[in-house]
XYZ file of C-alpha atoms in Angstrom:
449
model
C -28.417 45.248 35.554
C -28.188 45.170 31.697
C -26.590 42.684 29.417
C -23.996 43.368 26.852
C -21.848 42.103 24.038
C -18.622 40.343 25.207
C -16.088 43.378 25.318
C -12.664 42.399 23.820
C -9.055 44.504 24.385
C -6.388 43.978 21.747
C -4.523 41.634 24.432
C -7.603 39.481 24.996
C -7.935 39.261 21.451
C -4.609 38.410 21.393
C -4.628 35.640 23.648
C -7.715 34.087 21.806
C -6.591 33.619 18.621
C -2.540 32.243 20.585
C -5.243 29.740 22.499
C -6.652 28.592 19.323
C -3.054 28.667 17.484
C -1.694 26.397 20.566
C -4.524 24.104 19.933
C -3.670 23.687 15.654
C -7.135 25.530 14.849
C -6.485 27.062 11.610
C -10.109 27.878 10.746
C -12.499 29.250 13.151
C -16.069 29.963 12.460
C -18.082 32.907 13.360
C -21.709 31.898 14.469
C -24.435 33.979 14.671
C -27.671 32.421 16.243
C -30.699 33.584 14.466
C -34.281 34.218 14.759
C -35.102 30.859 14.323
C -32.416 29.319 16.441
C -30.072 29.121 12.393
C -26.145 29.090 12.773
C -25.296 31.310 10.458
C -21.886 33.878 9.716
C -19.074 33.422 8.577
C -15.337 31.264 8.371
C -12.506 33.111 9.347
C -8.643 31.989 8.627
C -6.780 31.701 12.007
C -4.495 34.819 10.355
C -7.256 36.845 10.778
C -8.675 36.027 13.765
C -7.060 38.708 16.310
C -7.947 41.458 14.203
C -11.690 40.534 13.824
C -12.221 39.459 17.337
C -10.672 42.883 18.638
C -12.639 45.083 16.057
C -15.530 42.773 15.321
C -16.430 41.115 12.034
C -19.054 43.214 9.543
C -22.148 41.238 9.360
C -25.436 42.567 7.141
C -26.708 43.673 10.539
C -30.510 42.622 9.730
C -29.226 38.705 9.642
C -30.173 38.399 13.199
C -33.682 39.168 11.375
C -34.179 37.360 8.225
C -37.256 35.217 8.130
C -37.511 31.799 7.897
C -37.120 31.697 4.129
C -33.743 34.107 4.369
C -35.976 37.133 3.122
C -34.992 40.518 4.801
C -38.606 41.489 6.263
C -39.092 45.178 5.786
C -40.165 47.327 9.352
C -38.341 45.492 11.711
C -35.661 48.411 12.203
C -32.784 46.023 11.113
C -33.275 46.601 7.443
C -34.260 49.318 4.984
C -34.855 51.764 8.379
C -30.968 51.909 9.124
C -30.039 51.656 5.396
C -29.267 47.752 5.448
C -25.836 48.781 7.237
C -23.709 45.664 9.199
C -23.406 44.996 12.543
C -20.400 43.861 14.170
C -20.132 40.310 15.324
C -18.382 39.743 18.278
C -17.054 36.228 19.575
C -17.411 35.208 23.126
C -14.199 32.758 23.968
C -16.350 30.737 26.558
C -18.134 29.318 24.164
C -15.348 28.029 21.584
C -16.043 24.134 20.437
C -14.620 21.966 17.638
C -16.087 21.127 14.432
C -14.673 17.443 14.369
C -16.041 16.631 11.008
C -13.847 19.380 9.917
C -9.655 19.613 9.880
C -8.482 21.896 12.110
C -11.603 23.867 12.678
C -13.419 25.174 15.683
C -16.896 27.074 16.005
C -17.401 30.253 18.662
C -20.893 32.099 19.442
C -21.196 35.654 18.982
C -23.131 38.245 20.249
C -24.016 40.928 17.693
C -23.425 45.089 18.148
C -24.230 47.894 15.870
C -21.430 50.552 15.024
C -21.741 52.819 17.414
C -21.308 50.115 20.411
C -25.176 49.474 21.156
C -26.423 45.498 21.390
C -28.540 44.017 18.794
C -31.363 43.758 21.469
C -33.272 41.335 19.492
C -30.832 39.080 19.106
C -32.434 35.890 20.896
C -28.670 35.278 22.647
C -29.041 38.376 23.891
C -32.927 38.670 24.948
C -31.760 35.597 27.090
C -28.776 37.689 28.450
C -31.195 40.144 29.685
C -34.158 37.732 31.166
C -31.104 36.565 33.426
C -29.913 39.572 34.430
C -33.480 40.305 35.887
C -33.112 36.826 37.649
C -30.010 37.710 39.032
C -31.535 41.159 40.395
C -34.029 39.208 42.275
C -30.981 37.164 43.870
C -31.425 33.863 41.189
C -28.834 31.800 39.139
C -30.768 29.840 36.831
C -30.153 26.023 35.627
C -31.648 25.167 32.305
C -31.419 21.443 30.009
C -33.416 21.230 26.645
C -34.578 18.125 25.277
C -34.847 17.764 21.737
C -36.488 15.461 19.548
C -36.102 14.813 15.745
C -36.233 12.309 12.812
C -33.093 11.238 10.934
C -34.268 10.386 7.310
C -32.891 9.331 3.824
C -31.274 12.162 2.243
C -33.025 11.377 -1.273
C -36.288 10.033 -0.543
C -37.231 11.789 2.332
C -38.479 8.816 4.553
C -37.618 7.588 7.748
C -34.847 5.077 7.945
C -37.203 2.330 9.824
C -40.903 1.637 10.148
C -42.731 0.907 12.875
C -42.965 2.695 16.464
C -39.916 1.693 18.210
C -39.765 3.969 21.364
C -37.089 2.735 23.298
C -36.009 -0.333 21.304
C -31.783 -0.275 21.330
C -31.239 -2.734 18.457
C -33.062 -0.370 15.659
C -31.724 3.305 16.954
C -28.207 1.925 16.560
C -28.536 0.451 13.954
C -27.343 2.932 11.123
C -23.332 3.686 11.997
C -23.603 7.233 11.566
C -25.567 7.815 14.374
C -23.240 6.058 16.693
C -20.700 8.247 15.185
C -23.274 11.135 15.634
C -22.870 10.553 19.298
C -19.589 10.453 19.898
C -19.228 14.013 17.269
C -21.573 15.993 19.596
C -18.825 14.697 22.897
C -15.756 16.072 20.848
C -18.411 19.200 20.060
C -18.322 19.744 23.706
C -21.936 19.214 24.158
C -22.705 16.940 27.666
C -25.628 14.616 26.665
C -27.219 12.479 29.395
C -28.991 10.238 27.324
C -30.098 9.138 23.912
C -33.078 6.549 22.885
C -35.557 5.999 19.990
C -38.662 7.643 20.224
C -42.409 7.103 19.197
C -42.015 7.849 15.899
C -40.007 5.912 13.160
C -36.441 7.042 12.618
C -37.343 9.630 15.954
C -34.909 10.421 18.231
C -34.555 11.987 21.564
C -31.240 13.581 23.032
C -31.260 14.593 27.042
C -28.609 16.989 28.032
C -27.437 17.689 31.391
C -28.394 20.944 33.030
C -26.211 24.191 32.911
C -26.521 27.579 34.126
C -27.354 30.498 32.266
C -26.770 31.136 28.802
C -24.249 28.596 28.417
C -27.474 25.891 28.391
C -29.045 27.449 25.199
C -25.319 27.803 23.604
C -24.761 24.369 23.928
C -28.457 23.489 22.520
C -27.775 25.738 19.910
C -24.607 23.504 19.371
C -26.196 20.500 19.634
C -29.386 21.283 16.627
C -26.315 22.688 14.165
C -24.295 19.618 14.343
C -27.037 17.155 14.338
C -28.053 18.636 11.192
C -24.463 19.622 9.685
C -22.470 16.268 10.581
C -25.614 13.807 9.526
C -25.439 15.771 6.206
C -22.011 14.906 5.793
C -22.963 11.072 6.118
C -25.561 11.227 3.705
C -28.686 11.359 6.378
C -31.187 14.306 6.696
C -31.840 15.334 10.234
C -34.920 17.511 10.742
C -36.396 19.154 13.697
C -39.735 20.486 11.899
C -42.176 20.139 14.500
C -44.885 17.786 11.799
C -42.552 16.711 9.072
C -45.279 13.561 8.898
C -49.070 14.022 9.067
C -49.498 10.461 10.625
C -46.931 10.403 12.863
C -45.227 11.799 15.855
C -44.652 15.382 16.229
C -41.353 16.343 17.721
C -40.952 18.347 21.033
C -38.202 20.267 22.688
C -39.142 20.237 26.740
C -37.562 22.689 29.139
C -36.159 21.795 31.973
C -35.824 24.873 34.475
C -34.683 25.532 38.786
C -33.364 28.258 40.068
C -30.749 28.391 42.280
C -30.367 31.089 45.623
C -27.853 33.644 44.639
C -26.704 34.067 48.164
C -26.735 30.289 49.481
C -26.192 28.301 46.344
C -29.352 25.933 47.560
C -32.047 25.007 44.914
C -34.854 27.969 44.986
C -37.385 25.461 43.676
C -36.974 22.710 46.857
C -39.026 22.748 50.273
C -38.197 19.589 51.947
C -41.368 19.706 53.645
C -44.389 20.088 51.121
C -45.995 17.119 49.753
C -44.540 17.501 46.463
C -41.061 19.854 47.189
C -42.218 22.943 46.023
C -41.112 25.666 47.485
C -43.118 28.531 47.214
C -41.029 30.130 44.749
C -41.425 27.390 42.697
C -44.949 27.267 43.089
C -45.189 31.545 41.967
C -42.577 30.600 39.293
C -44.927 27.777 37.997
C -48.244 30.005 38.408
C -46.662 32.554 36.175
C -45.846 30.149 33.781
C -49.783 29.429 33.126
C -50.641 33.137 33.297
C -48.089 34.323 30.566
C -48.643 30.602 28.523
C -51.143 31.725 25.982
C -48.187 34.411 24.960
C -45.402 32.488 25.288
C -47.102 29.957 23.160
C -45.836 32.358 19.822
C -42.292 31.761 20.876
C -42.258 28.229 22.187
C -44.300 27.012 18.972
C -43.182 29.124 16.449
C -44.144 28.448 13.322
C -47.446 27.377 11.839
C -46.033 23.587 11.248
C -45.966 23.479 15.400
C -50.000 23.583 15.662
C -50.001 20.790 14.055
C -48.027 18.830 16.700
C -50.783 19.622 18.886
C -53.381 17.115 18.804
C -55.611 14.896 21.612
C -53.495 11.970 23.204
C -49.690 13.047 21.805
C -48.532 14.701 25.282
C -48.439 17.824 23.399
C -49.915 19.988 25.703
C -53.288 21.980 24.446
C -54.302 23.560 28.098
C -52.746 25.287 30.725
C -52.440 22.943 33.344
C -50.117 21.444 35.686
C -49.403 18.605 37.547
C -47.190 16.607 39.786
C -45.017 14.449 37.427
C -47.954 14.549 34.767
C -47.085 13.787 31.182
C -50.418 14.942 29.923
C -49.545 18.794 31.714
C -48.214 21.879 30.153
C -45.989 22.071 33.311
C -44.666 19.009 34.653
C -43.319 19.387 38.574
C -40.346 16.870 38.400
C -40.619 16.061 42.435
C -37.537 14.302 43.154
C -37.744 16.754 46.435
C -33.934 16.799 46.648
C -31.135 18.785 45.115
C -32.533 18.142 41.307
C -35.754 19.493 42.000
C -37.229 21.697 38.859
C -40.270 21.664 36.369
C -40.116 20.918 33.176
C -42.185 22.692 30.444
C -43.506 20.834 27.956
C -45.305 23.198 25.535
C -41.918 23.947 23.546
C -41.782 22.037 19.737
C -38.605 20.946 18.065
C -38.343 24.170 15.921
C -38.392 26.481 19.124
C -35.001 28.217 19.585
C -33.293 27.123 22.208
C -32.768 30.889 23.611
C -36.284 32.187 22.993
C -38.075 29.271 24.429
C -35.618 29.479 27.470
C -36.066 33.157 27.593
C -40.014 33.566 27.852
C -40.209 30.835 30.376
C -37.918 32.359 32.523
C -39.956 35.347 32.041
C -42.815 34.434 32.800
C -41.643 32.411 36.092
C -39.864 35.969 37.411
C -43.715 36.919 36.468
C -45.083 35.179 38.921
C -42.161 35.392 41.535
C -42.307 39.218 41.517
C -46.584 39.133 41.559
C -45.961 36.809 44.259
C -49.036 34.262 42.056
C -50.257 31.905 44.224
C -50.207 28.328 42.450
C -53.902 26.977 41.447
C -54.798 23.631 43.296
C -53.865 20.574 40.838
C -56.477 18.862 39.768
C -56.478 15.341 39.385
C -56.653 13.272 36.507
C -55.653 13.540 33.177
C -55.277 17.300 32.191
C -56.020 16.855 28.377
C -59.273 15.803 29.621
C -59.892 18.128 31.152
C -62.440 20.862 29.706
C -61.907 23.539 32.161
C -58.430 24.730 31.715
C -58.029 27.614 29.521
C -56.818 26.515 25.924
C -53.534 27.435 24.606
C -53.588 29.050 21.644
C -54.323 26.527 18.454
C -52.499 28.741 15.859
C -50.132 31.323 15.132
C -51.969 34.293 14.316
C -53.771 33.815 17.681
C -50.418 33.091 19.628
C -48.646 36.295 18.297
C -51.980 37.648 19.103
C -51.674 36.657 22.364
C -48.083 37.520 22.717
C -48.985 41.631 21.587
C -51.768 41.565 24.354
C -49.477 40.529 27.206
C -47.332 43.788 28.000
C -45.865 42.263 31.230
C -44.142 39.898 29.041
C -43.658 41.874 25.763
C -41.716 44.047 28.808
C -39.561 41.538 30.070
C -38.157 40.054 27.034
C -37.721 44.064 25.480
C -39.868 45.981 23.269
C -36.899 45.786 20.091
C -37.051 42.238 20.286
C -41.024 42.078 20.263
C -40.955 44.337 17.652
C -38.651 42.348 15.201
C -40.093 39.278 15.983
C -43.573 39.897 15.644
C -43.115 41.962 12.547
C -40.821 38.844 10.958
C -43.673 36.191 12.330
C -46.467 37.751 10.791
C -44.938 38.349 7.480
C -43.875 34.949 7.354
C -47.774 33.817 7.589
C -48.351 36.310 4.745
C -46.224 34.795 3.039
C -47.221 31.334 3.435
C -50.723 31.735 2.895
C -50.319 32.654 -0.398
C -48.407 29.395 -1.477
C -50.951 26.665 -2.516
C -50.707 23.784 -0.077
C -49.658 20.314 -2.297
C -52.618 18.436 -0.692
C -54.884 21.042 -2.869
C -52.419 20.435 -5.919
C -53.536 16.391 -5.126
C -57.227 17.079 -4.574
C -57.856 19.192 -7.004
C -54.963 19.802 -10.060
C -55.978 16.313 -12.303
C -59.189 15.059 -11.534
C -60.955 18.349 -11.843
């Protein structure tokens, strides 16, 4: 089983752009998730919508590949090696949502094709297309939620809009009116959030979403990190999901929440009723493979070099592999409700993973373990951070991509065009950014001496 671009006839195209007539869109935007989890493409006028939805829209077909700084990285095989020629964008109706900030405007994802009808395999929407269609060969739906944090900040000055460490406390999170507006944006954006609340840091917050199955989970996440940043913009606020934007305070995390579900009976994979904990023993392969592959999924679930600095001693950002039953200080976290909502939840994953990348190598390297049949290490007790014996995760990039190139079992799941691009992009980005002179240097150094 393969995954593939959204295939349009000219009557379903037809019917699209009727649906979005019927509903007075007269602008609809044509979103492209990239490397780095970016909306970007372009704003079509509802005239031309049928047309470009039937034939595709021409894209610069390495955009799917630009580096963090926009720069087209040369080698990746989206660039100068096919002449810099477009891709075709192609919208997938499911995933249509308003824009409410804007008249009369709607967003819908697309997955991205070359000319000649073959996928853009490194496309993260569809590298998480194909991870589930190996679930689904081994019989498995799969339910995903992300959990994002982030700091909302004065546009001008940069700083948080409240001091202090006000985890939890209602009166100061609501107290700007754009976020209560924010709130009620993402609803009319279709995106289902559970909960909201301050969190450690000053002007921190954390959004919960509920869980959905397969790639409609990391469409609306996608959703949900463009509109934070695109509607608090218009309102004057910067919202930022850079991992460290602060060197003294809280780091911001995006935790994975993950089950599978039986193809066949529609029961969750993950529960057994009877063990101490309700872990089934697919849950307990799917968590063991986790650990193994953790060291290379640590490039894509902290990807940038900004994420290593999240990771420091008492922050519950994780540093080990380790697990634990409903243990904050764990990589993996089993969330034992032993019922119906039984699932783990990874916490390794920072604030500037994208939401189909991170979702994609942990469901990786959980079919890992379920296909090696891994039999789950004995939890230790006591705080894992403490602990000296686990393995260390990777404490920078280099080493992470590093780790990533070494493990082929992985590098095989998520496909050999995506490792390819992405490695190739993430390395030249540290190239890059080792030459720039940090501004603590420029401080240290520039006047005195």
């Amino acid at each position: 089983m393969s995954a593939e671009c959204y295939a349009h006839t000219e009557e379903t195209a037809a019917a699209f752009a009727q649906t979005l007539r019927e509903n007075s869109i007269e602008y609809l935007r044509f979103e492209l998730p990239d490397l780095a989890g970016l909306s970007r493409g372009k704003t079509v006028p509802i005239e031309q919508v049928e047309a470009y939805t039937w034939h595709g829209l021409n894209l610069y077909g390495g955009t799917v590949a630009l580096d963090t700084a926009s720069i087209p990285v040369a080698q990746t095989g989206y660039g100068e090696d096919v002449n810099f020629t477009d891709c075709l964008m192609v919208p997938d109706p499911e995933t249509v949502s308003n824009v409410p900030w804007l008249a009369n405007t709607a967003r819908v994802i697309c997955d991205t094709k070359w000319h000649d009808g073959r996928a853009q395999a490194a496309a993260p929407r569809m590298v998480l297309k194909q991870v589930l269609a190996r679930a689904a060969e081994m019989g498995f739906r799969v339910k995903l939620g992300h959990e994002y944090e982030f700091y909302v900040v004065d546009l001008a000055t940069r700083q948080p809009l409240y001091t202090g460490h006000p985890i939890f406390v209602t009166s100061l999170i609501h107290q700007h009116p754009a976020m209560d507006r924010l709130l009620r944006v993402l609803r009319d954006s279709g995106v289902e959030m559970i909960t909201a609340n301050g969190e450690f840091g000053p002007g921190q917050w954390e959004l919960n979403f509920a869980a959905l199955e397969g790639v409609a989970a990391a469409d609306r996440a996608f959703v949900f990190k463009n509109t934070v940043k695109e509607f608090l913009r218009s309102e004057g606020l910067l919202a930022t999901f850079m991992t460290k934007p602060y060197a003294g305070l809280a780091g911001s995390c995006a935790h994975l929440h993950l089950s599978l579900i039986d193809a066949q009976s529609g029961e969750n994979a993950f529960l057994d009723a009877q063990d101490p904990a309700g872990m089934s023993a697919a849950m307990k392969s799917f968590t063991q493979g986790l650990l193994d592959h953790a060291a290379a999924g640590q490039a894509i679930w902290n990807p940038t070099p900004n994420c290593y600095r999240r990771i420091r001693p008492h922050t519950f950002a994780p540093s080990n592999v380790s697990w634990g039953v409903e243990d904050r200080s764990a990589s993996v976290r089993i969330k034992a409700s032993k019922d119906a909502r039984q699932h783990l939840e990874l916490r390794i994953p920072s604030a500037l993973s994208n939401p189909y990348l991170s979702a994609a190598a942990a469901l990786a390297a959980g079919l890992l373990g379920l296909r090696d049949k891994a039999e789950l290490k004995p939890e230790r007790a006591g705080l894992k951070e403490n602990d000296d014996s686990f393995a260390k995760l990777p404490t920078e990039m280099a080493e992470a991509l590093a780790a990533l190139h070494a493990d082929r079992a992985l590098c095989e799941m998520l496909g050999p065009e995506f490792i390819k691009v992405y490695t190739v992009v993430k390395r030249a980005e540290l190239a890059r950014l080792r030459e720039a002179i940090p501004q603590a240097e420029t401080d240290e150094y520039f006047e005195l001496y």
